[in-house]
PDB file of C-alpha atoms in Angstrom:
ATOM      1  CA  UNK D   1    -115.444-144.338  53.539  1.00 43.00           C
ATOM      2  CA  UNK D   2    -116.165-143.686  57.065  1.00 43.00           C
ATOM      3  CA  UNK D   3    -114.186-146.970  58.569  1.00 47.00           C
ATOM      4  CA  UNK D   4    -115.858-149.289  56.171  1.00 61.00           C
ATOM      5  CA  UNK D   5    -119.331-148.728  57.723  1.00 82.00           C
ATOM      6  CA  UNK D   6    -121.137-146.977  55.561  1.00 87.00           C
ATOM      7  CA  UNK D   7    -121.707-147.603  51.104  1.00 89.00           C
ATOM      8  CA  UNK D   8    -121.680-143.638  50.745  1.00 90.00           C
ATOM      9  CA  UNK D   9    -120.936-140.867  52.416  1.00 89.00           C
ATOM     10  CA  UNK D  10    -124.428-140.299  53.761  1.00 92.00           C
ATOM     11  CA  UNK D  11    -125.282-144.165  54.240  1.00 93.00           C
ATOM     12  CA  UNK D  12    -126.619-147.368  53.028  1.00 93.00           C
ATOM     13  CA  UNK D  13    -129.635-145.679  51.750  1.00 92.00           C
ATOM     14  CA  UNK D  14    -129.450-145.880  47.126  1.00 93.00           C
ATOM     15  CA  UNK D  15    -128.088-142.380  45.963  1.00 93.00           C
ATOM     16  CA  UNK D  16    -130.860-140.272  44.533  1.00 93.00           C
ATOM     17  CA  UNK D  17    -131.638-136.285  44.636  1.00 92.00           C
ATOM     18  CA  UNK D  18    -131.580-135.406  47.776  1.00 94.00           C
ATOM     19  CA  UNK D  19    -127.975-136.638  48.016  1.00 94.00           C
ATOM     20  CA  UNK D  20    -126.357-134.673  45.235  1.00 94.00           C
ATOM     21  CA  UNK D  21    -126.670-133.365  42.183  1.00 94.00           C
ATOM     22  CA  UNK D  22    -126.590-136.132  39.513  1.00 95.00           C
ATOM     23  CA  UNK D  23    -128.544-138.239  36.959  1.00 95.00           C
ATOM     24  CA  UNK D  24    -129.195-134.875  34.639  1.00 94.00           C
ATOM     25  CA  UNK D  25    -131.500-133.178  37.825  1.00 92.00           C
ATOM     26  CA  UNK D  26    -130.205-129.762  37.425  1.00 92.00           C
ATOM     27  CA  UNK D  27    -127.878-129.791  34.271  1.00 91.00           C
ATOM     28  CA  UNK D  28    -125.326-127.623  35.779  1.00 92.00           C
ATOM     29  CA  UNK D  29    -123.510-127.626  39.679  1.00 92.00           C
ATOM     30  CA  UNK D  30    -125.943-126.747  42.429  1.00 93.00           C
ATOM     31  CA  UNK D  31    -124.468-124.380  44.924  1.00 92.00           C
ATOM     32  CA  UNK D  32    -122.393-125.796  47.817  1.00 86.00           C
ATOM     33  CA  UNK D  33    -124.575-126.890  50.878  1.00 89.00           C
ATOM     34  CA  UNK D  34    -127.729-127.698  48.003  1.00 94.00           C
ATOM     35  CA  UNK D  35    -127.891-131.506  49.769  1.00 94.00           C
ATOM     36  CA  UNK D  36    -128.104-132.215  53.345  1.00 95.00           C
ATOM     37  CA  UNK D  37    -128.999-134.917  53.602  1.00 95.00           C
ATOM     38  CA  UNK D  38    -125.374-136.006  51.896  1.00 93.00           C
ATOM     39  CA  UNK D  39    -123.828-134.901  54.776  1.00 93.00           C
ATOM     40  CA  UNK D  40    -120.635-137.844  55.577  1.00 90.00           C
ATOM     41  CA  UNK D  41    -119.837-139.008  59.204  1.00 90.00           C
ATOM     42  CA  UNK D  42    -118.122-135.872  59.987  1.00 88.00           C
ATOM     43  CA  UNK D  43    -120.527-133.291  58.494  1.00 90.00           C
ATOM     44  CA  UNK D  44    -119.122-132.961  54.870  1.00 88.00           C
ATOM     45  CA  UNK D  45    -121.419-132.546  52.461  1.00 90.00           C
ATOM     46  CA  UNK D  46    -122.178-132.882  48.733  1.00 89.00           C
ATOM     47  CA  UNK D  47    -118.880-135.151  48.472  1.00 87.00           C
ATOM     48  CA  UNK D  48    -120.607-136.428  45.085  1.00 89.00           C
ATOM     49  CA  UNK D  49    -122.753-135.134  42.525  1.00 90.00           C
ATOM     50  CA  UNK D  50    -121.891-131.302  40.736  1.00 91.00           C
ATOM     51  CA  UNK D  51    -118.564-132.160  39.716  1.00 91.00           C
ATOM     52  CA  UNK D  52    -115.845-134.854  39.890  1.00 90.00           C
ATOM     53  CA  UNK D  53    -113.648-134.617  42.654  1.00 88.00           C
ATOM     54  CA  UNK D  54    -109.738-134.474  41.303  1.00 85.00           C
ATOM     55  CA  UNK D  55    -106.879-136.453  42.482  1.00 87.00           C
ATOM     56  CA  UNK D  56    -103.654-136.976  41.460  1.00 88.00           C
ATOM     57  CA  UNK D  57    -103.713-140.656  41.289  1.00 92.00           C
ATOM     58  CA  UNK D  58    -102.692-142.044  37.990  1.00 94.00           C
ATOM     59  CA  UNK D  59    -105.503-143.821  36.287  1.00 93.00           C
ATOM     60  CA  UNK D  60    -104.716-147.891  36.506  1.00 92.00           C
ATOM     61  CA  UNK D  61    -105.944-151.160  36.827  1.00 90.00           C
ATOM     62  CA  UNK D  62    -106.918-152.643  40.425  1.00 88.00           C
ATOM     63  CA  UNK D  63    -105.226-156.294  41.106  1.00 92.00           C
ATOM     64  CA  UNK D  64    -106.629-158.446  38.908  1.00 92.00           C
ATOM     65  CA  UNK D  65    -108.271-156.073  36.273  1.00 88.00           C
ATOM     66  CA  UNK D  66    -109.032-158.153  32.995  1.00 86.00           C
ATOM     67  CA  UNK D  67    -110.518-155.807  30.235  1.00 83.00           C
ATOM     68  CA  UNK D  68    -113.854-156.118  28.441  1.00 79.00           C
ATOM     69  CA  UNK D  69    -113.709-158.900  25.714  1.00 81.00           C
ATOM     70  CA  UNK D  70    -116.819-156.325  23.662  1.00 78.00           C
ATOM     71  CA  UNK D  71    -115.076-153.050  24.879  1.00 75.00           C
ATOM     72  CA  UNK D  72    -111.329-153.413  25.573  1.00 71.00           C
ATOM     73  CA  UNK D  73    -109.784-150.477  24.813  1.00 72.00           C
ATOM     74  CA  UNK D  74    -112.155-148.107  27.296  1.00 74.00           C
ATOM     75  CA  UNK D  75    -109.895-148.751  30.637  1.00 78.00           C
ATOM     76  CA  UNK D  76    -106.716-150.215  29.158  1.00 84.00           C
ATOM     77  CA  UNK D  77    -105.827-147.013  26.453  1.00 85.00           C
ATOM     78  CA  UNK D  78    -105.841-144.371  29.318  1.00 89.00           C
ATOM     79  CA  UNK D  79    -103.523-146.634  31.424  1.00 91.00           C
ATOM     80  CA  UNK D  80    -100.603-144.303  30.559  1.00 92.00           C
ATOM     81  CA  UNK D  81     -99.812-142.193  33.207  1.00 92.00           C
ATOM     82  CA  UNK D  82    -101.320-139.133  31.501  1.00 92.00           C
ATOM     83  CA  UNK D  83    -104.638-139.731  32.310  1.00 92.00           C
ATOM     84  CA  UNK D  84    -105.656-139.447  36.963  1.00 92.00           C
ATOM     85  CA  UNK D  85    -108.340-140.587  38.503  1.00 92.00           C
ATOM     86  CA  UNK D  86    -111.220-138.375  39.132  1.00 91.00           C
ATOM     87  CA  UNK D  87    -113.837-139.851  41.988  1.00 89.00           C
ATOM     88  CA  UNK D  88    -117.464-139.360  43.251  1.00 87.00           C
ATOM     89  CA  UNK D  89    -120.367-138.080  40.049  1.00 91.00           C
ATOM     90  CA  UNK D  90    -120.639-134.911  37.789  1.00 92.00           C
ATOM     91  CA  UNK D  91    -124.043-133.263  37.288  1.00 93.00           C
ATOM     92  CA  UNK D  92    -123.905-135.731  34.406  1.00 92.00           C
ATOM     93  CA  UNK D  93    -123.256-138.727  36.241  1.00 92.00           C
ATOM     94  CA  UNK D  94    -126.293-141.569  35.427  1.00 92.00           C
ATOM     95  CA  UNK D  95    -127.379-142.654  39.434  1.00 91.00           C
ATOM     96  CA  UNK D  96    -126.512-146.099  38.459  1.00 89.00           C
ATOM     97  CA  UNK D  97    -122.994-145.338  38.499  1.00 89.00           C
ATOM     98  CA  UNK D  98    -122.906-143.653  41.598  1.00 90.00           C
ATOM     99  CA  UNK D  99    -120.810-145.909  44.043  1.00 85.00           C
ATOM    100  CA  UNK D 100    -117.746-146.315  45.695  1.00 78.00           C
ATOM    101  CA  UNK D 101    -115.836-148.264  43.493  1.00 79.00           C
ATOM    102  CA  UNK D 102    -116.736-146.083  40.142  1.00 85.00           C
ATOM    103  CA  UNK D 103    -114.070-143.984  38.817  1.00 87.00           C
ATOM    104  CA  UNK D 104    -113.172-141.901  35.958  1.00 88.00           C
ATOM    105  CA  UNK D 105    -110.106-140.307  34.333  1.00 88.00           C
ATOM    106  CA  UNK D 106    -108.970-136.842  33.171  1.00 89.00           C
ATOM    107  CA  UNK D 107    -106.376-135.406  31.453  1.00 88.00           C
ATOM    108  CA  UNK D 108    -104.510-132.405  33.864  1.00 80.00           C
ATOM    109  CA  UNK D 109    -104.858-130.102  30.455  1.00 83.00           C
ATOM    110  CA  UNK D 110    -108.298-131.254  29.028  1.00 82.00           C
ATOM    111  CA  UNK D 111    -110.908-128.235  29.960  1.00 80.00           C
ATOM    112  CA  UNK D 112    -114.078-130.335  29.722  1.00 77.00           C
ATOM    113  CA  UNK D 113    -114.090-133.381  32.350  1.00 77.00           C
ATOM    114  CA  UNK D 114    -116.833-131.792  35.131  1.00 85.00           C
ATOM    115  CA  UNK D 115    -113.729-131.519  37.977  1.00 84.00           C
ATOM    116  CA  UNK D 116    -113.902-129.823  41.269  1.00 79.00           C
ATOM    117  CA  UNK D 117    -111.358-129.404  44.471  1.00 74.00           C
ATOM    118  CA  UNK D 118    -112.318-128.501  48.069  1.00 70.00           C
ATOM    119  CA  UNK D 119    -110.843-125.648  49.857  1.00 71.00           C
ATOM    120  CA  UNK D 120    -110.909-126.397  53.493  1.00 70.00           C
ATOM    121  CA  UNK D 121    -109.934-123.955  56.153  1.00 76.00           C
ATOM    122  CA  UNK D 122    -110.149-123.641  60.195  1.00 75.00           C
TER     123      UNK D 122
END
């Protein structure tokens, strides 16, 4: 987040096409610059939608995590240190999860989780 100012990259405004490619739109990644109106603070754009963006954070609870009473083995079974957080939407990301605080996990040797890295250069 841009100093705390801003829900997503490109605003306040609710995620929807024009701001990546998510929610099923295109069914596969859109080439890079496909969304301008994504564009962050400093110009970036398509930070989510196409593919999850990898880190190398270990998947784990935030303070105070308490698991689902109806689902409770969806967060706490991948709390292992084998599974690292992945942040932003896939192509296959629903729109209603699109926020900030959504993550999801992959596996550094599982082929199928819709990952991506950026190359950056001068």
């Amino acid at each position: 987040r841009d100093g705390g100012s801003r829900r997503y990259p490109w605003g306040d405004t609710k995620p929807n096409e024009e701001h990546g490619n998510f929610n099923w739109v295109n069914y596969a990644p859109t080439p890079a610059g496909s969304h301008p109106k994504s564009a962050s603070a400093w110009g970036v754009e398509d930070l989510i939608g196409d593919a999850w963006e990898w880190t190398c954070t270990p998947f784990g609870p935030f303070p105070g995590f308490q698991a689902m009473e109806n689902y409770p083995g969806y967060s706490t079974d991948f709390f292992d240190d084998k599974h690292f957080v992945m942040k932003g939407a896939s192509w296959a990301t629903h729109e209603k999860l699109v926020r900030p605080s959504f993550r999801n996990w992959y596996q550094d040797r599982y082929p199928y989780h819709f990952g991506k890295f950026r190359l950056v250069t001068n």
